[in-house]
């Protein structure tokens, strides 16, 4: 049979891809995607709706979202970091940090110099490498999920990647990499290193200053995990020389008017979100301790809003299916990477949700 026009035109690596699958969570307790389980407190909810009522949806949004960027500068104390380091820093906004990963990859796309990340890692790094036609080099972590630094540095020298992603804390393992290892990778690299701090709100680690003191580092953050996943707002902080190049690839108006208005409002009331994330950190400790008591489970300590657990009795897929049949959706990582064999990733929910999840988990083992 002759090739169809689709087979002729669509790149083979795209045809070989599977679309990113988001499972249907209707009717289920959703603990699979690291969302904040809390809505905004009642009084804020009505104020937010009032702010939204004033939005002019017939007009394009502010293309540079300058008011929102000014708020983010204040939140992150960028002026202070600029003064201390003597280095100017800018912000680039994306429709989620996923879009920022894509923009950076498009800007650096090169069929010889690829993308590198420790594995297991956030799946989008590898997927976006394929989208833009870059080789992807996943370098296995140690069994305790720390970076195997000698192997990683050797791989950096051998492959000379254009782009390295380091998620700190890492998804799906939840741990924070050693600063000395991160610095060694930055020093060894002739490419750009993106420090992905998606889970910043749940850890003591804060690596923002690396982008001020190293000319090959940018730092990426998001509002998704602090309670605003539906807005889709990610941001990149870095030297103007990098960000002005990336900005050329950003589609105009990528941050819609509802997101700009809502994020501006949320940042004015950031304390409320911080209080929720603190509570989730306490819940994480309680959940971890409860998981430790269960014989057929091996939980890993986490500095994010999820906990990775290994099922030592039944295969994780069976546990996952049994939990789903009982109304609780978590993430099954079976098959994602050899280091994740028989692992589930549990998003930390409210205390009631965690109690329900634990009950169902115990019954499913
Ligand atoms: C490490 C990491 N980076 C980035 C993202 C994407 O976040 P966003 O919702 O901002 O696109 C995720 C989402 O799970 C993540 O785990």
CSV table of C-alpha atoms and ligand atoms in Angstrom, one decimal:
chain,number,residue,atom,x,y,z
A,1,UNK,CA,0.0,0.0,0.0
A,2,UNK,CA,1.4,3.4,-0.9
A,3,UNK,CA,2.2,6.0,1.9
A,4,UNK,CA,-0.6,8.3,2.8
A,5,UNK,CA,0.0,12.0,2.7
A,6,UNK,CA,0.0,12.0,6.5
A,7,UNK,CA,2.7,9.4,6.6
A,8,UNK,CA,4.7,11.4,4.0
A,9,UNK,CA,4.4,14.7,5.8
A,10,UNK,CA,4.2,14.1,9.6
A,11,UNK,CA,7.7,13.5,10.9
A,12,UNK,CA,8.2,9.8,11.9
A,13,UNK,CA,9.2,10.7,15.5
A,14,UNK,CA,5.8,12.6,15.9
A,15,UNK,CA,3.9,9.7,14.4
A,16,UNK,CA,5.6,7.4,16.9
A,17,UNK,CA,4.5,9.7,19.9
A,18,UNK,CA,1.5,9.1,22.0
A,19,UNK,CA,-0.6,12.1,23.0
A,20,UNK,CA,-0.1,13.1,26.7
A,21,UNK,CA,-2.8,11.2,28.4
A,22,UNK,CA,-4.8,12.9,31.1
A,23,UNK,CA,-7.1,10.3,32.7
A,24,UNK,CA,-10.7,11.0,33.3
A,25,UNK,CA,-11.2,11.8,37.0
A,26,UNK,CA,-15.0,12.3,36.9
A,27,UNK,CA,-16.5,10.9,40.1
A,28,UNK,CA,-13.1,10.1,41.6
A,29,UNK,CA,-11.0,11.6,44.4
A,30,UNK,CA,-8.3,13.2,42.3
A,31,UNK,CA,-4.9,12.7,43.8
A,32,UNK,CA,-2.8,12.2,40.7
A,33,UNK,CA,-1.7,15.6,39.4
A,34,UNK,CA,-0.1,17.5,42.4
A,35,UNK,CA,-3.0,20.1,42.5
A,36,UNK,CA,-3.7,22.0,45.7
A,37,UNK,CA,-6.9,20.5,47.0
A,38,UNK,CA,-8.2,23.8,48.5
A,39,UNK,CA,-10.3,26.4,46.9
A,40,UNK,CA,-9.8,30.1,47.8
A,41,UNK,CA,-11.2,31.1,51.1
A,42,UNK,CA,-14.9,32.3,50.8
A,43,UNK,CA,-14.4,36.0,51.1
A,44,UNK,CA,-11.6,36.0,48.5
A,45,UNK,CA,-13.7,34.0,46.1
A,46,UNK,CA,-16.3,36.8,45.8
A,47,UNK,CA,-13.7,39.5,45.5
A,48,UNK,CA,-12.0,37.5,42.8
A,49,UNK,CA,-15.3,37.2,40.9
A,50,UNK,CA,-15.8,41.0,41.2
A,51,UNK,CA,-12.3,41.5,39.7
A,52,UNK,CA,-13.2,39.1,36.8
A,53,UNK,CA,-16.5,40.9,36.1
A,54,UNK,CA,-14.4,44.0,35.1
A,55,UNK,CA,-12.4,42.1,32.5
A,56,UNK,CA,-12.8,43.3,28.9
A,57,UNK,CA,-12.9,40.0,27.1
A,58,UNK,CA,-13.4,41.8,23.8
A,59,UNK,CA,-9.9,43.3,24.0
A,60,UNK,CA,-6.6,41.5,23.7
A,61,UNK,CA,-4.7,41.2,27.0
A,62,UNK,CA,-1.6,43.3,27.8
A,63,UNK,CA,1.0,41.5,25.7
A,64,UNK,CA,3.7,41.9,28.2
A,65,UNK,CA,1.6,41.5,31.3
A,66,UNK,CA,3.6,44.2,33.0
A,67,UNK,CA,1.5,44.6,36.1
A,68,UNK,CA,1.7,40.9,36.8
A,69,UNK,CA,5.4,40.8,36.2
A,70,UNK,CA,5.9,43.7,38.6
A,71,UNK,CA,4.1,41.7,41.3
A,72,UNK,CA,6.2,38.6,40.6
A,73,UNK,CA,9.4,40.8,40.9
A,74,UNK,CA,8.3,42.0,44.3
A,75,UNK,CA,7.3,38.5,45.5
A,76,UNK,CA,10.7,37.1,44.5
A,77,UNK,CA,12.6,40.2,45.7
A,78,UNK,CA,14.3,40.4,42.3
A,79,UNK,CA,15.5,44.0,42.9
A,80,UNK,CA,17.4,42.9,46.0
A,81,UNK,CA,19.0,40.0,44.1
A,82,UNK,CA,19.9,42.4,41.3
A,83,UNK,CA,21.6,44.8,43.8
A,84,UNK,CA,23.5,42.0,45.6
A,85,UNK,CA,24.7,40.3,42.4
A,86,UNK,CA,25.1,43.4,40.2
A,87,UNK,CA,23.2,41.4,37.6
A,88,UNK,CA,20.0,42.5,35.8
A,89,UNK,CA,17.2,39.9,35.8
A,90,UNK,CA,14.0,39.6,33.8
A,91,UNK,CA,10.9,37.5,33.8
A,92,UNK,CA,9.3,35.7,30.9
A,93,UNK,CA,5.7,34.4,31.4
A,94,UNK,CA,4.4,31.2,29.9
A,95,UNK,CA,1.0,29.4,29.6
A,96,UNK,CA,2.2,27.1,32.3
A,97,UNK,CA,5.9,26.2,32.7
A,98,UNK,CA,5.2,23.5,30.0
A,99,UNK,CA,5.1,26.4,27.5
A,100,UNK,CA,8.3,27.8,28.8
A,101,UNK,CA,10.0,24.4,28.4
A,102,UNK,CA,8.8,24.4,24.8
A,103,UNK,CA,9.9,27.9,24.1
A,104,UNK,CA,13.4,27.3,25.4
A,105,UNK,CA,13.7,24.0,23.5
A,106,UNK,CA,12.5,25.7,20.2
A,107,UNK,CA,15.1,28.4,20.7
A,108,UNK,CA,18.0,25.9,21.3
A,109,UNK,CA,16.7,23.2,18.9
A,110,UNK,CA,19.7,21.5,17.4
A,111,UNK,CA,19.8,18.0,16.0
A,112,UNK,CA,23.3,17.4,17.3
A,113,UNK,CA,23.3,19.0,20.8
A,114,UNK,CA,20.4,17.6,22.7
A,115,UNK,CA,18.5,17.9,26.0
A,116,UNK,CA,19.8,16.1,29.2
A,117,UNK,CA,18.0,15.4,32.5
A,118,UNK,CA,18.4,13.0,35.4
A,119,UNK,CA,16.0,10.1,35.1
A,120,UNK,CA,13.3,9.6,36.2
A,121,UNK,CA,12.3,13.1,35.4
A,122,UNK,CA,9.3,15.2,34.5
A,123,UNK,CA,8.1,13.6,31.3
A,124,UNK,CA,7.7,16.8,29.4
A,125,UNK,CA,11.5,17.3,29.0
A,126,UNK,CA,11.7,14.1,26.9
A,127,UNK,CA,8.5,14.8,25.0
A,128,UNK,CA,9.4,18.3,24.1
A,129,UNK,CA,12.8,17.1,22.9
A,130,UNK,CA,11.0,14.9,20.5
A,131,UNK,CA,8.6,17.7,19.4
A,132,UNK,CA,11.6,19.9,18.4
A,133,UNK,CA,13.8,17.2,17.0
A,134,UNK,CA,16.5,17.2,19.7
A,135,UNK,CA,18.2,14.1,21.0
A,136,UNK,CA,17.2,13.4,24.7
A,137,UNK,CA,19.8,11.9,27.1
A,138,UNK,CA,18.2,10.7,30.3
A,139,UNK,CA,20.9,9.9,32.9
A,140,UNK,CA,19.8,7.5,35.6
A,141,UNK,CA,19.7,8.6,39.2
A,142,UNK,CA,21.2,6.5,42.0
A,143,UNK,CA,18.8,4.1,43.7
A,144,UNK,CA,18.2,6.7,46.4
A,145,UNK,CA,17.3,9.2,43.7
A,146,UNK,CA,20.4,11.3,44.2
A,147,UNK,CA,22.4,12.4,41.2
A,148,UNK,CA,25.1,9.9,40.1
A,149,UNK,CA,27.4,12.9,39.7
A,150,UNK,CA,30.4,11.2,38.1
A,151,UNK,CA,28.2,9.5,35.5
A,152,UNK,CA,26.2,12.8,34.9
A,153,UNK,CA,29.3,14.9,34.4
A,154,UNK,CA,30.8,12.3,32.1
A,155,UNK,CA,27.6,12.3,30.1
A,156,UNK,CA,27.7,16.1,29.9
A,157,UNK,CA,31.2,15.9,28.5
A,158,UNK,CA,30.4,13.1,26.1
A,159,UNK,CA,27.1,14.6,24.7
A,160,UNK,CA,27.7,18.3,25.2
A,161,UNK,CA,23.9,19.0,25.6
A,162,UNK,CA,22.5,22.4,24.6
A,163,UNK,CA,20.0,22.2,27.4
A,164,UNK,CA,19.9,20.5,30.9
A,165,UNK,CA,16.8,20.3,33.0
A,166,UNK,CA,17.2,19.8,36.8
A,167,UNK,CA,13.9,19.8,38.7
A,168,UNK,CA,14.5,20.6,42.3
A,169,UNK,CA,12.5,19.0,44.0
A,170,UNK,CA,12.4,16.4,41.4
A,171,UNK,CA,9.2,14.9,39.9
A,172,UNK,CA,8.3,12.0,40.4
A,173,UNK,CA,10.8,11.3,43.2
A,174,UNK,CA,10.1,14.3,45.4
A,175,UNK,CA,13.7,14.8,46.6
A,176,UNK,CA,16.0,17.8,46.4
A,177,UNK,CA,19.3,17.3,44.6
A,178,UNK,CA,22.6,18.2,46.4
A,179,UNK,CA,23.6,21.8,45.7
A,180,UNK,CA,27.2,20.7,45.2
A,181,UNK,CA,26.0,18.3,42.4
A,182,UNK,CA,23.9,21.0,40.8
A,183,UNK,CA,26.9,23.4,40.8
A,184,UNK,CA,29.2,20.7,39.4
A,185,UNK,CA,26.8,20.2,36.5
A,186,UNK,CA,26.5,23.9,35.9
A,187,UNK,CA,30.3,24.2,35.8
A,188,UNK,CA,30.7,21.2,33.5
A,189,UNK,CA,28.1,22.3,31.0
A,190,UNK,CA,28.6,24.4,27.9
A,191,UNK,CA,24.9,24.6,27.5
A,192,UNK,CA,22.0,26.2,29.3
A,193,UNK,CA,20.9,24.7,32.7
A,194,UNK,CA,17.2,25.2,33.6
A,195,UNK,CA,16.5,24.8,37.3
A,196,UNK,CA,12.9,23.8,37.5
A,197,UNK,CA,11.4,24.9,40.8
A,198,UNK,CA,7.8,23.8,40.2
A,199,UNK,CA,7.6,22.5,43.8
A,200,UNK,CA,9.3,25.5,45.5
A,201,UNK,CA,6.3,26.1,47.8
A,202,UNK,CA,6.9,22.8,49.6
A,203,UNK,CA,10.6,22.9,50.2
A,204,UNK,CA,13.2,25.0,52.0
A,205,UNK,CA,15.4,24.9,48.9
A,206,UNK,CA,15.5,28.1,46.9
A,207,UNK,CA,18.0,28.2,44.0
A,208,UNK,CA,16.9,31.5,42.4
A,209,UNK,CA,20.3,33.2,42.9
A,210,UNK,CA,22.0,30.6,40.7
A,211,UNK,CA,20.6,32.5,37.7
A,212,UNK,CA,22.2,35.7,38.9
A,213,UNK,CA,25.7,34.2,39.5
A,214,UNK,CA,26.0,31.9,36.5
A,215,UNK,CA,25.7,33.0,32.9
A,216,UNK,CA,24.3,29.6,31.8
A,217,UNK,CA,21.5,29.2,34.3
A,218,UNK,CA,17.8,30.2,34.3
A,219,UNK,CA,15.2,29.4,36.9
A,220,UNK,CA,11.6,28.3,36.1
A,221,UNK,CA,8.7,28.4,38.5
A,222,UNK,CA,4.9,28.0,38.3
A,223,UNK,CA,1.7,29.0,40.1
A,224,UNK,CA,0.2,25.6,39.4
A,225,UNK,CA,1.2,23.8,42.5
A,226,UNK,CA,0.3,26.6,44.9
A,227,UNK,CA,-3.3,26.4,44.0
A,228,UNK,CA,-3.7,28.0,40.6
A,229,UNK,CA,-3.2,25.1,38.2
A,230,UNK,CA,-6.3,26.1,36.2
A,231,UNK,CA,-4.8,29.5,35.4
A,232,UNK,CA,-1.8,28.1,33.6
A,233,UNK,CA,0.9,30.5,34.6
A,234,UNK,CA,4.6,29.6,34.6
A,235,UNK,CA,7.5,32.0,34.7
A,236,UNK,CA,11.2,32.0,33.9
A,237,UNK,CA,13.7,34.2,35.7
A,238,UNK,CA,17.1,34.9,34.1
A,239,UNK,CA,19.5,37.3,32.5
A,240,UNK,CA,17.9,39.7,29.9
A,241,UNK,CA,20.3,38.4,27.2
A,242,UNK,CA,18.7,34.9,27.4
A,243,UNK,CA,15.1,36.0,28.0
A,244,UNK,CA,15.0,38.5,25.2
A,245,UNK,CA,15.9,35.7,22.8
A,246,UNK,CA,13.2,33.4,24.2
A,247,UNK,CA,10.7,36.2,24.1
A,248,UNK,CA,10.9,36.3,20.3
A,249,UNK,CA,9.4,32.8,20.3
A,250,UNK,CA,6.6,33.6,22.8
A,251,UNK,CA,3.3,33.9,20.9
A,252,UNK,CA,1.8,37.4,21.4
A,253,UNK,CA,-0.9,37.4,24.1
A,254,UNK,CA,0.1,34.0,25.5
A,255,UNK,CA,-1.2,35.0,28.9
A,256,UNK,CA,-4.9,35.5,28.6
A,257,UNK,CA,-6.8,38.3,30.2
A,258,UNK,CA,-8.6,36.1,32.8
A,259,UNK,CA,-5.3,34.6,33.9
A,260,UNK,CA,-3.6,38.0,34.2
A,261,UNK,CA,-6.5,39.4,36.2
A,262,UNK,CA,-6.8,36.3,38.4
A,263,UNK,CA,-3.0,35.9,39.0
A,264,UNK,CA,-2.7,39.6,39.9
A,265,UNK,CA,-5.5,39.2,42.4
A,266,UNK,CA,-4.0,36.0,43.8
A,267,UNK,CA,-0.6,37.6,44.3
A,268,UNK,CA,-2.3,40.4,46.3
A,269,UNK,CA,-3.5,37.7,48.6
A,270,UNK,CA,-0.5,35.4,48.4
A,271,UNK,CA,-0.5,34.8,52.2
A,272,UNK,CA,-3.7,32.8,51.8
A,273,UNK,CA,-2.0,30.5,49.3
A,274,UNK,CA,1.1,30.2,51.5
A,275,UNK,CA,-1.0,29.2,54.5
A,276,UNK,CA,-2.5,26.4,52.4
A,277,UNK,CA,0.9,25.2,51.2
A,278,UNK,CA,2.1,25.1,54.8
A,279,UNK,CA,-0.9,23.1,55.8
A,280,UNK,CA,-0.2,20.7,53.0
A,281,UNK,CA,3.4,20.3,54.2
A,282,UNK,CA,2.1,19.3,57.6
A,283,UNK,CA,-0.3,16.9,55.9
A,284,UNK,CA,2.6,15.5,53.9
A,285,UNK,CA,4.4,14.6,57.2
A,286,UNK,CA,1.3,12.9,58.6
A,287,UNK,CA,0.7,11.0,55.4
A,288,UNK,CA,4.3,9.9,55.2
A,289,UNK,CA,4.2,8.6,58.8
A,290,UNK,CA,1.0,6.7,58.1
A,291,UNK,CA,2.5,5.2,54.9
A,292,UNK,CA,5.5,4.1,56.9
A,293,UNK,CA,3.2,2.0,59.1
A,294,UNK,CA,2.0,-0.1,56.2
A,295,UNK,CA,3.9,-3.3,55.7
A,296,UNK,CA,3.5,-3.7,51.9
A,297,UNK,CA,4.7,-0.1,51.2
A,298,UNK,CA,8.0,1.7,51.0
A,299,UNK,CA,7.4,5.5,50.9
A,300,UNK,CA,10.2,7.9,49.9
A,301,UNK,CA,10.6,11.2,51.8
A,302,UNK,CA,9.4,14.1,49.8
A,303,UNK,CA,9.9,17.9,49.7
A,304,UNK,CA,7.1,18.3,47.2
A,305,UNK,CA,3.3,18.0,47.5
A,306,UNK,CA,3.3,14.3,46.6
A,307,UNK,CA,4.9,11.1,48.0
A,308,UNK,CA,6.4,8.3,45.9
A,309,UNK,CA,5.6,4.9,47.3
A,310,UNK,CA,6.8,1.4,46.2
A,311,UNK,CA,4.4,-1.4,46.6
A,312,UNK,CA,6.3,-4.4,47.8
A,313,UNK,CA,3.4,-6.9,47.8
A,314,UNK,CA,1.1,-6.6,44.7
A,315,UNK,CA,2.2,-5.0,41.5
A,316,UNK,CA,1.5,-1.2,41.5
A,317,UNK,CA,-0.8,-1.5,38.5
A,318,UNK,CA,-3.1,-3.8,40.4
A,319,UNK,CA,-3.1,-1.5,43.5
A,320,UNK,CA,-3.7,1.5,41.2
A,321,UNK,CA,-6.7,-0.3,39.5
A,322,UNK,CA,-8.2,-1.4,42.8
A,323,UNK,CA,-7.9,2.1,44.2
A,324,UNK,CA,-9.5,3.5,41.1
A,325,UNK,CA,-12.3,1.0,41.4
A,326,UNK,CA,-12.8,2.3,45.0
A,327,UNK,CA,-13.0,5.9,43.8
A,328,UNK,CA,-9.5,7.2,44.3
A,329,UNK,CA,-7.2,8.3,41.4
A,330,UNK,CA,-3.5,8.3,42.0
A,331,UNK,CA,-0.6,8.1,39.5
A,332,UNK,CA,0.7,4.7,38.5
A,333,UNK,CA,4.4,4.9,37.5
A,334,UNK,CA,4.8,1.2,36.6
A,335,UNK,CA,6.7,1.1,33.3
A,336,UNK,CA,7.8,4.7,33.4
A,337,UNK,CA,11.4,3.9,34.4
A,338,UNK,CA,13.2,0.9,35.9
A,339,UNK,CA,13.9,2.8,39.1
A,340,UNK,CA,10.1,3.3,39.5
A,341,UNK,CA,9.1,-0.3,39.3
A,342,UNK,CA,6.0,-0.9,41.3
A,343,UNK,CA,5.7,2.7,42.3
A,344,UNK,CA,2.7,5.0,42.8
A,345,UNK,CA,2.8,8.7,43.2
A,346,UNK,CA,0.3,10.1,45.7
A,347,UNK,CA,-0.6,13.7,45.7
A,348,UNK,CA,-1.0,15.2,49.2
A,349,UNK,CA,-4.7,16.2,49.7
A,350,UNK,CA,-6.6,17.6,52.6
A,351,UNK,CA,-6.6,15.6,55.9
A,352,UNK,CA,-10.0,14.0,55.0
A,353,UNK,CA,-8.9,13.2,51.5
A,354,UNK,CA,-5.6,11.6,52.7
A,355,UNK,CA,-7.6,9.6,55.3
A,356,UNK,CA,-9.9,8.3,52.5
A,357,UNK,CA,-7.0,7.6,50.2
A,358,UNK,CA,-5.1,5.7,53.0
A,359,UNK,CA,-8.2,3.6,53.7
A,360,UNK,CA,-8.6,2.7,50.1
A,361,UNK,CA,-4.9,2.1,49.6
A,362,UNK,CA,-4.7,-0.3,52.6
A,363,UNK,CA,-7.7,-2.2,51.2
A,364,UNK,CA,-6.1,-2.4,47.8
A,365,UNK,CA,-2.7,-3.9,48.8
B,1,LIG,C1,8.9,19.4,37.5
B,1,LIG,C2,7.8,20.0,36.8
B,1,LIG,N1,8.0,21.1,36.0
B,1,LIG,C3,7.0,21.7,35.4
B,1,LIG,C4,5.7,21.2,35.5
B,1,LIG,C5,4.6,21.9,34.7
B,1,LIG,O1,3.9,22.8,35.4
B,1,LIG,P1,2.9,23.8,34.7
B,1,LIG,O2,1.6,23.5,35.3
B,1,LIG,O3,3.3,25.2,35.1
B,1,LIG,O4,2.9,23.6,33.2
B,1,LIG,C6,5.4,20.1,36.3
B,1,LIG,C7,4.0,19.6,36.4
B,1,LIG,O5,3.7,18.6,37.0
B,1,LIG,C8,6.5,19.5,37.0
B,1,LIG,O6,6.3,18.4,37.8
